[in-house]
Short mmCIF file of C-alpha atoms in Angstrom, two decimals:
data_model
loop_
_atom_site.label_atom_id
_atom_site.label_comp_id
_atom_site.label_asym_id
_atom_site.label_seq_id
_atom_site.Cartn_x
_atom_site.Cartn_y
_atom_site.Cartn_z
CA MET W 15 0.00 0.00 0.00
CA ILE W 16 1.09 3.60 -0.64
CA ARG W 17 1.13 5.25 2.80
CA ARG W 18 3.45 8.26 2.59
CA PRO W 19 1.40 11.47 2.35
CA ALA W 20 3.99 13.14 0.09
CA PHE W 21 3.86 10.26 -2.39
CA ILE W 22 0.05 10.24 -2.38
CA LEU W 23 0.03 13.99 -3.00
CA ALA W 24 2.49 13.56 -5.87
CA LEU W 25 0.41 10.77 -7.45
CA LEU W 26 -2.87 12.67 -7.19
CA THR W 27 -1.23 15.84 -8.53
CA GLY W 28 0.21 13.90 -11.47
CA LEU W 29 -3.21 12.53 -12.34
CA ASN W 30 -4.75 15.99 -12.03
CA PHE W 31 -2.05 17.19 -14.40
CA LEU W 32 -3.15 14.60 -16.99
CA ASN W 33 -6.77 15.55 -16.29
CA TYR W 34 -6.14 19.08 -17.56
CA VAL W 35 -4.03 17.92 -20.49
CA ASP W 36 -7.03 15.91 -21.66
CA ARG W 37 -9.34 18.90 -21.22
CA THR W 38 -7.35 21.49 -23.12
CA VAL W 39 -5.98 19.45 -26.01
CA LEU W 40 -9.31 20.02 -27.76
CA ALA W 41 -8.94 23.80 -27.53
CA ALA W 42 -5.43 23.50 -28.99
CA VAL W 43 -6.65 21.71 -32.12
CA LEU W 44 -10.17 23.17 -32.29
CA LYS W 45 -9.51 25.19 -35.44
CA ARG W 46 -8.32 22.07 -37.27
CA VAL W 47 -11.21 19.99 -35.95
CA GLN W 48 -13.64 22.60 -37.30
CA GLU W 49 -11.89 22.57 -40.69
CA ASP W 50 -11.85 18.76 -40.99
CA PRO W 51 -13.86 17.78 -44.11
CA GLU W 52 -15.75 15.07 -42.20
CA LEU W 53 -16.72 17.41 -39.34
CA HIS W 54 -16.77 20.94 -40.78
CA LEU W 55 -18.04 22.59 -37.56
CA SER W 56 -19.33 26.13 -37.12
CA ASP W 57 -18.12 28.28 -34.21
CA PHE W 58 -21.34 27.48 -32.36
CA GLU W 59 -20.83 23.74 -32.84
CA GLY W 60 -17.19 24.13 -31.80
CA GLY W 61 -18.40 25.73 -28.59
CA LEU W 62 -20.87 22.90 -28.03
CA LEU W 63 -17.98 20.42 -27.82
CA ALA W 64 -17.00 22.10 -24.56
CA THR W 65 -20.64 21.98 -23.45
CA ALA W 66 -20.79 18.22 -24.11
CA PHE W 67 -17.81 17.65 -21.83
CA LEU W 68 -19.38 19.79 -19.13
CA VAL W 69 -22.76 18.04 -19.30
CA GLY W 70 -21.07 14.74 -18.55
CA TYR W 71 -18.89 16.40 -15.93
CA PHE W 72 -21.41 18.30 -13.86
CA THR W 73 -24.33 15.86 -14.10
CA MET W 74 -22.24 13.00 -12.71
CA SER W 75 -20.42 15.05 -10.05
CA PRO W 76 -23.22 14.83 -7.43
CA VAL W 77 -23.44 11.07 -8.01
CA PHE W 78 -19.73 10.57 -7.38
CA GLY W 79 -19.87 13.02 -4.47
CA PHE W 80 -22.63 10.97 -2.86
CA LEU W 81 -20.71 7.73 -3.44
CA GLY W 82 -17.51 9.32 -2.12
CA ASP W 83 -19.10 10.46 1.13
CA ARG W 84 -20.61 7.01 1.66
CA ALA W 85 -17.42 5.18 0.68
CA SER W 86 -15.44 3.18 3.20
CA ASP W 87 -11.83 3.97 4.06
CA GLN W 88 -11.24 0.39 5.17
CA SER W 89 -9.23 -2.12 3.13
CA ASP W 90 -11.85 -4.89 3.43
CA ALA W 91 -13.96 -3.15 0.78
CA SER W 92 -11.09 -2.58 -1.64
CA TRP W 93 -12.31 -5.19 -4.12
CA LYS W 94 -15.51 -3.22 -4.64
CA LEU W 95 -14.20 -0.22 -6.54
CA TRP W 96 -17.33 1.88 -6.08
CA GLN W 97 -17.14 1.50 -2.28
CA THR W 98 -13.79 3.23 -1.74
CA ARG W 99 -12.56 6.65 -2.73
CA ARG W 100 -9.44 5.20 -4.35
CA GLY W 101 -11.65 2.86 -6.38
CA LEU W 102 -13.86 5.70 -7.56
CA MET W 103 -10.79 7.64 -8.67
CA THR W 104 -9.46 4.63 -10.59
CA ILE W 105 -12.75 4.18 -12.42
CA GLY W 106 -12.84 7.87 -13.32
CA VAL W 107 -9.29 8.02 -14.69
CA LEU W 108 -9.79 4.90 -16.82
CA ILE W 109 -13.02 6.28 -18.29
CA TRP W 110 -11.64 9.72 -19.19
CA SER W 111 -8.43 8.27 -20.67
CA ALA W 112 -10.36 5.89 -22.93
CA ALA W 113 -12.77 8.61 -24.00
CA THR W 114 -9.96 11.06 -24.83
CA TYR W 115 -8.36 8.43 -27.04
CA SER W 116 -11.75 7.81 -28.68
CA SER W 117 -12.08 11.53 -29.49
CA GLY W 118 -9.38 11.01 -32.11
CA HIS W 119 -11.58 8.44 -33.86
CA ALA W 120 -14.60 10.75 -34.23
CA HIS W 121 -15.83 11.13 -37.81
CA SER W 122 -18.95 13.17 -37.15
CA PHE W 123 -20.10 15.98 -34.91
CA TRP W 124 -22.22 13.64 -32.78
CA GLN W 125 -19.42 11.11 -32.32
CA MET W 126 -17.16 13.89 -31.07
CA MET W 127 -19.92 15.18 -28.79
CA ALA W 128 -20.40 11.72 -27.28
CA ALA W 129 -16.68 11.21 -26.69
CA ARG W 130 -16.29 14.59 -24.97
CA ALA W 131 -19.31 13.89 -22.75
CA VAL W 132 -17.78 10.61 -21.57
CA VAL W 133 -14.49 12.41 -20.82
CA GLY W 134 -16.53 14.62 -18.50
CA VAL W 135 -18.08 11.61 -16.74
CA GLY W 136 -14.65 10.19 -15.93
CA GLU W 137 -13.23 13.49 -14.72
CA ALA W 138 -16.25 14.05 -12.46
CA SER W 139 -15.25 11.13 -10.26
CA TYR W 140 -11.66 12.27 -9.82
CA ALA W 141 -12.43 15.96 -9.28
CA ALA W 142 -14.96 15.25 -6.54
CA VAL W 143 -12.94 12.68 -4.60
CA ALA W 144 -9.22 13.52 -4.85
CA PRO W 145 -9.30 16.90 -2.99
CA THR W 146 -10.95 15.31 0.05
CA ILE W 147 -8.12 12.78 0.40
CA ILE W 148 -5.58 15.61 0.27
CA ASP W 149 -7.60 17.59 2.82
CA ASP W 150 -7.52 14.56 5.16
CA LEU W 151 -3.75 14.17 4.75
CA ALA W 152 -2.71 17.83 5.05
CA PRO W 153 -1.79 19.42 8.43
CA ALA W 154 -4.48 21.84 9.63
CA ASP W 155 -2.36 24.96 9.06
CA LYS W 156 -1.08 23.89 5.62
CA LYS W 157 -4.23 22.80 3.80
CA GLY W 158 -4.03 25.75 1.42
CA LYS W 159 -0.41 24.98 0.52
CA TRP W 160 -1.13 21.30 -0.07
CA LEU W 161 -4.13 22.13 -2.24
CA SER W 162 -2.03 24.67 -4.14
CA VAL W 163 0.38 21.85 -5.06
CA PHE W 164 -2.54 19.71 -6.27
CA TYR W 165 -4.11 22.56 -8.22
CA LEU W 166 -0.79 23.63 -9.69
CA ALA W 167 -1.67 20.90 -12.16
CA ILE W 168 -4.33 23.19 -13.65
CA PRO W 169 -2.00 25.72 -15.31
CA VAL W 170 0.78 23.20 -15.95
CA GLY W 171 -1.51 20.52 -17.37
CA SER W 172 -3.56 23.02 -19.35
CA ALA W 173 -0.39 24.53 -20.79
CA LEU W 174 0.93 21.13 -21.83
CA GLY W 175 -2.42 20.43 -23.47
CA TYR W 176 -1.95 23.50 -25.65
CA LEU W 177 1.74 22.77 -26.31
CA LEU W 178 1.25 19.05 -26.96
CA GLY W 179 -1.83 19.61 -29.09
CA GLY W 180 -0.19 22.30 -31.22
CA PHE W 181 3.06 20.33 -31.64
CA ILE W 182 1.44 17.03 -32.60
CA GLU W 183 -1.27 18.58 -34.79
CA LYS W 184 1.30 20.33 -36.96
CA ARG W 185 3.30 17.14 -37.53
CA LEU W 186 0.79 14.27 -37.40
CA GLY W 187 -2.67 15.85 -37.52
CA TRP W 188 -5.25 16.67 -34.88
CA ARG W 189 -6.38 13.08 -34.29
CA PHE W 190 -2.97 12.00 -32.99
CA ALA W 191 -3.09 14.75 -30.37
CA PHE W 192 -5.98 12.91 -28.69
CA TYR W 193 -4.21 9.55 -28.98
CA ALA W 194 -1.15 10.94 -27.18
CA ALA W 195 -3.22 12.63 -24.46
CA GLY W 196 -5.36 9.61 -23.63
CA GLY W 197 -2.72 6.96 -22.96
CA PRO W 198 -0.70 7.99 -19.87
CA GLY W 199 -3.69 8.35 -17.53
CA ALA W 200 -4.67 4.71 -17.87
CA ALA W 201 -1.18 3.63 -16.79
CA LEU W 202 -1.22 5.76 -13.63
CA ALA W 203 -4.84 4.97 -12.75
CA LEU W 204 -4.07 1.54 -11.32
CA LEU W 205 -1.68 3.06 -8.76
CA CYS W 206 -4.69 4.68 -7.10
CA LEU W 207 -5.83 1.24 -5.96
CA PHE W 208 -2.76 0.99 -3.70
CA ILE W 209 -3.37 4.25 -1.82
CA LYS W 210 -3.89 3.82 1.92
CA GLU W 211 -6.79 6.16 2.55
CA PRO W 212 -6.56 8.37 5.65
CA PRO W 213 -9.29 7.89 8.29
CA ARG W 214 -12.12 10.40 8.37
CA ALA W 215 -15.15 11.34 10.42
CA LEU W 216 -17.55 9.57 8.07
CA SER W 217 -16.67 6.10 9.33
CA LYS W 218 -18.32 6.96 12.65
CA ARG W 219 -21.55 8.36 11.18
CA LYS W 220 -24.73 6.70 10.01
CA LYS W 221 -25.39 6.46 6.30
CA GLU W 222 -27.62 9.21 4.93
CA SER W 223 -29.72 9.55 1.80
CA LEU W 224 -28.61 11.84 -1.04
CA LEU W 225 -31.23 14.45 -0.13
CA GLU W 226 -30.26 14.39 3.55
CA MET W 227 -26.62 14.94 2.62
CA LEU W 228 -27.31 17.83 0.23
CA LYS W 229 -29.90 19.88 2.14
CA PRO W 230 -27.42 21.30 4.72
CA LEU W 231 -25.18 22.72 1.97
CA GLY W 232 -27.80 25.28 0.94
CA LYS W 233 -27.92 26.57 4.51
CA GLU W 234 -24.19 27.28 4.68
CA ARG W 235 -24.00 30.98 3.75
CA LEU W 236 -20.25 31.05 3.12
CA TYR W 237 -20.45 27.94 0.96
CA VAL W 238 -23.24 29.50 -1.13
CA ARG W 239 -21.31 32.75 -1.61
CA ALA W 240 -18.18 30.82 -2.57
CA VAL W 241 -20.09 28.85 -5.19
CA MET W 242 -21.85 31.96 -6.58
CA GLY W 243 -18.56 33.71 -7.24
CA TYR W 244 -17.04 30.52 -8.62
CA CYS W 245 -19.86 30.21 -11.19
CA LEU W 246 -19.10 33.65 -12.66
CA PHE W 247 -15.36 33.04 -12.50
CA THR W 248 -15.70 29.70 -14.29
CA PHE W 249 -17.89 31.26 -16.98
CA ALA W 250 -15.02 33.59 -17.86
CA LEU W 251 -12.21 31.04 -17.64
CA GLY W 252 -14.14 28.51 -19.71
CA GLY W 253 -14.62 31.03 -22.50
CA PHE W 254 -10.96 32.07 -22.49
CA ALA W 255 -9.63 28.51 -22.36
CA HIS W 256 -11.79 27.29 -25.23
CA TRP W 257 -11.41 30.18 -27.66
CA ALA W 258 -8.05 31.84 -26.89
CA PRO W 259 -5.85 29.92 -29.38
CA LYS W 260 -8.28 30.46 -32.24
CA TYR W 261 -8.80 34.11 -31.23
CA ILE W 262 -5.05 34.76 -31.29
CA SER W 263 -4.69 32.98 -34.62
CA THR W 264 -7.58 34.71 -36.41
CA HIS W 265 -7.50 38.17 -34.79
CA TYR W 266 -3.74 38.72 -35.06
CA GLY W 267 -2.88 36.39 -37.94
CA THR W 268 -0.60 34.27 -35.75
CA PRO W 269 -0.02 30.66 -36.96
CA LEU W 270 -2.08 28.24 -34.86
CA ASP W 271 0.87 26.23 -33.57
CA GLN W 272 2.65 29.43 -32.53
CA ALA W 273 -0.51 30.70 -30.84
CA ASN W 274 -0.77 27.44 -28.87
CA TYR W 275 2.92 27.50 -27.98
CA SER W 276 2.93 31.11 -26.74
CA PHE W 277 -0.37 30.81 -24.90
CA GLY W 278 0.75 27.55 -23.28
CA LEU W 279 4.08 28.97 -22.05
CA ILE W 280 2.37 32.04 -20.60
CA LEU W 281 -0.28 29.87 -18.95
CA VAL W 282 2.23 27.63 -17.19
CA ALA W 283 4.39 30.56 -16.00
CA ALA W 284 1.55 32.82 -14.87
CA GLY W 285 -0.54 29.96 -13.54
CA ALA W 286 2.29 28.48 -11.49
CA LEU W 287 3.12 31.89 -10.07
CA GLY W 288 -0.48 32.71 -9.20
CA THR W 289 -1.30 29.28 -7.78
CA GLY W 290 1.80 29.19 -5.58
CA VAL W 291 1.35 32.71 -4.23
CA GLY W 292 -2.37 32.15 -3.79
CA GLY W 293 -1.87 29.04 -1.63
CA TRP W 294 0.54 30.91 0.66
CA TRP W 295 -1.63 34.04 0.73
CA GLY W 296 -4.83 32.08 1.41
CA ASP W 297 -3.31 30.28 4.41
CA ARG W 298 -1.95 33.57 5.73
CA ALA W 299 -5.27 35.40 5.28
CA ALA W 300 -7.18 32.54 6.91
CA LYS W 301 -4.80 32.39 9.86
CA ARG W 302 -5.00 36.16 10.38
CA ALA W 303 -8.80 36.14 10.20
CA ALA W 304 -9.05 33.21 12.60
CA ALA W 305 -6.68 34.85 15.09
CA ASN W 306 -9.09 37.78 15.47
CA ALA W 307 -12.20 35.62 15.91
CA SER W 308 -13.72 33.92 18.91
CA LEU W 309 -13.09 30.24 19.53
CA GLU W 310 -16.55 29.35 18.19
CA THR W 311 -16.08 31.22 14.91
CA LYS W 312 -12.40 30.57 14.13
CA GLU W 313 -13.07 28.05 11.36
CA ARG W 314 -15.67 30.24 9.65
CA ALA W 315 -13.41 33.26 9.98
CA GLY W 316 -10.64 31.34 8.24
CA VAL W 317 -13.02 30.57 5.37
CA THR W 318 -13.82 34.28 4.95
CA GLY W 319 -10.08 34.94 4.68
CA HIS W 320 -9.80 32.49 1.80
CA ILE W 321 -12.86 33.93 0.01
CA ARG W 322 -11.63 37.52 0.27
CA VAL W 323 -8.37 36.50 -1.41
CA CYS W 324 -10.53 35.18 -4.29
CA ALA W 325 -12.35 38.53 -4.50
CA ILE W 326 -9.08 40.47 -4.65
CA ALA W 327 -7.79 38.11 -7.35
CA SER W 328 -10.81 38.90 -9.55
CA ILE W 329 -10.51 42.64 -8.88
CA LEU W 330 -6.91 42.48 -10.11
CA GLY W 331 -7.64 40.18 -13.04
CA ALA W 332 -10.67 41.86 -14.64
CA PRO W 333 -8.87 44.99 -15.98
CA PHE W 334 -6.06 42.90 -17.44
CA ALA W 335 -8.62 40.59 -19.11
CA LEU W 336 -10.19 43.62 -20.79
CA ALA W 337 -6.80 45.06 -21.73
CA CYS W 338 -5.63 41.87 -23.45
CA LEU W 339 -8.74 41.79 -25.66
CA LEU W 340 -8.29 45.44 -26.63
CA ALA W 341 -4.56 45.07 -27.33
CA PRO W 342 -3.73 46.10 -30.93
CA THR W 343 -0.94 43.53 -31.32
CA ALA W 344 -0.35 39.90 -30.40
CA LEU W 345 2.56 40.97 -28.18
CA GLY W 346 0.26 43.30 -26.25
CA PHE W 347 -2.26 40.47 -25.85
CA PHE W 348 0.37 38.11 -24.47
CA VAL W 349 1.72 40.68 -21.99
CA MET W 350 -1.73 41.51 -20.64
CA ILE W 351 -2.89 37.88 -20.52
CA PHE W 352 0.16 37.00 -18.41
CA PHE W 353 -0.83 39.47 -15.70
CA CYS W 354 -4.48 38.48 -16.03
CA GLU W 355 -3.77 34.77 -15.54
CA ALA W 356 -1.31 35.37 -12.69
CA ALA W 357 -4.02 37.35 -10.87
CA LEU W 358 -6.84 34.90 -11.55
CA PHE W 359 -4.87 31.83 -10.49
CA LEU W 360 -4.36 33.41 -7.07
CA SER W 361 -7.82 32.09 -6.23
CA THR W 362 -7.21 28.45 -7.24
CA SER W 363 -6.22 27.13 -3.82
CA PRO W 364 -8.23 29.58 -1.63
CA ILE W 365 -11.57 28.84 -3.32
CA ASN W 366 -11.16 25.09 -2.89
CA ALA W 367 -10.02 25.50 0.71
CA ALA W 368 -13.10 27.67 1.30
CA LEU W 369 -15.44 25.09 -0.24
CA LEU W 370 -14.01 22.32 1.94
CA GLY W 371 -13.81 24.42 5.10
CA SER W 372 -17.29 25.91 4.96
CA VAL W 373 -19.16 22.60 5.37
CA PRO W 374 -19.18 19.76 7.92
CA THR W 375 -16.39 17.23 7.46
CA HIS W 376 -18.68 14.36 6.47
CA LEU W 377 -20.12 16.43 3.58
CA ARG W 378 -16.89 17.56 1.93
CA THR W 379 -17.05 15.22 -1.07
CA SER W 380 -20.67 16.17 -1.68
CA ALA W 381 -19.75 19.85 -1.28
CA MET W 382 -17.03 19.53 -3.93
CA ALA W 383 -19.39 17.63 -6.22
CA VAL W 384 -22.24 20.14 -5.84
CA SER W 385 -19.85 23.02 -6.49
CA ILE W 386 -18.65 21.28 -9.66
CA PHE W 387 -22.27 20.78 -10.71
CA ALA W 388 -23.14 24.43 -10.07
CA ILE W 389 -20.11 26.16 -11.56
CA HIS W 390 -20.47 24.28 -14.82
CA LEU W 391 -24.26 24.35 -15.07
CA LEU W 392 -24.26 28.10 -14.39
CA GLY W 393 -20.76 28.88 -15.68
CA ASP W 394 -18.70 27.46 -18.53
CA LEU W 395 -21.50 25.27 -19.85
CA TRP W 396 -22.72 28.42 -21.58
CA SER W 397 -19.68 30.58 -22.23
CA PRO W 398 -18.02 28.68 -25.16
CA PRO W 399 -21.23 28.31 -27.24
CA LEU W 400 -22.39 31.81 -26.24
CA VAL W 401 -19.11 33.36 -27.35
CA GLY W 402 -19.32 31.34 -30.57
CA ALA W 403 -22.92 32.44 -31.20
CA VAL W 404 -22.16 36.13 -30.58
CA ALA W 405 -19.05 35.90 -32.76
CA ARG W 406 -21.18 34.53 -35.61
CA GLN W 407 -23.42 37.62 -35.42
CA SER W 408 -20.63 40.13 -34.72
CA THR W 409 -16.91 39.51 -34.21
CA MET W 410 -14.93 37.21 -31.95
CA GLN W 411 -13.43 40.23 -30.18
CA HIS W 412 -16.86 41.62 -29.31
CA ALA W 413 -17.98 38.19 -28.12
CA MET W 414 -14.94 37.76 -25.88
CA LEU W 415 -15.70 41.05 -24.09
CA LEU W 416 -18.38 39.17 -22.11
CA LEU W 417 -15.60 37.46 -20.16
CA PRO W 418 -13.98 40.41 -18.29
CA LEU W 419 -17.47 41.43 -17.15
CA ALA W 420 -18.04 38.00 -15.62
CA ILE W 421 -14.70 38.22 -13.78
CA ALA W 422 -15.67 41.58 -12.29
CA LEU W 423 -19.03 40.22 -11.14
CA SER W 424 -17.29 37.28 -9.44
CA ALA W 425 -15.41 39.78 -7.26
CA VAL W 426 -18.75 41.24 -6.14
CA ALA W 427 -20.08 37.79 -5.19
CA TRP W 428 -16.91 36.88 -3.32
CA TRP W 429 -16.62 40.10 -1.33
CA VAL W 430 -17.76 38.81 2.08
CA ARG W 431 -17.43 40.73 5.32
CA PRO W 432 -14.91 39.27 7.78
CA ILE W 433 -16.17 37.66 10.98
CA ALA W 434 -16.27 40.36 13.67
CA PRO W 435 -13.74 39.85 16.51
CA PRO W 436 -15.08 39.26 20.02
CA ALA W 437 -15.92 42.32 22.09
CA ALA W 438 -12.91 41.86 24.33
CA ALA W 439 -10.58 41.89 21.35
CA GLN W 440 -12.24 45.02 19.97
CA GLU W 441 -11.62 46.86 23.25
#
């Protein structure tokens, strides 16, 4: 069994890295997919490919969240994959890897839609379960830092998706980009079965129905505010991630492989910087907020510290998002998008720490799953096809201007008042 927390963190981060490679490789080759004689997709249909992934992703997230919160952490159930968190992760990784490979075999719009939807189903399992294992393993005062390591895979994996997709597409064609992205995950998936799961509070609680587990989440004010802001934030990021390479290529006349390469390098540099600083800043803000609160409100005060970091990140990122879209040259776009992404990725670790910390321990997997369901149903489910539809009636630049507005609105939703210190402290 794999028992060392550092090794478990490394394994889960590596799989999350492949998760985001699989997601973004489509965006890297989207222009070529649309131009394929067998597919010949409009911008609206190109946007719907992202929607198909998200439908599979967010509809299955509550199911895997429910299974994850009911799952055993004992080894005697290890042969029943759906009854352990490590088993659920293994199932998810195998499904998304196979579906990514199958995307390269699509010869019609509906075949591609089906493959991308199944990718979403597989990723739903992993995204709901893996953060709760890390939260169980991490020391209480370092949860933000540990999560920042796990979520560092977002910019790094996304960047490699753009780089790998652009490199392979130019030399072998767009189909081989999916073949290359789908293979490694299946090899690592089986290692999840050997993880020794940390104990958790759930093993001492009675089993609850799905409705009984979900009802308390709507009553947690901080959780609701965190999810509201995350929906708007995800709307913007989904639109940027899906359309940026094509926007750079068509608006500035940059070759597609060069657009992918430049965008990928900027994403990994800015994303790594923002995610690392955000994890440190979130822990610091939470600790400072908790220090000024009463004993009864320390945990909630820490959550407000994390959420306020998210709000500041959006306040910083929105102007740069607007500036990059108004830049007259590709160089200006790349400079502005670097600062935009560095600012936005500050919230990666704090928002997930807030989602986990704002609910009772035995509901954390369900809380992650419900947040995934909400941010995609109300967020990036709509932004790629909406941007594509507006671009068809106007221009891609005008359509993309919806995204900085969504970032600014996320700051409003995330701006929560800190927990007031006790009267004695105020005096």
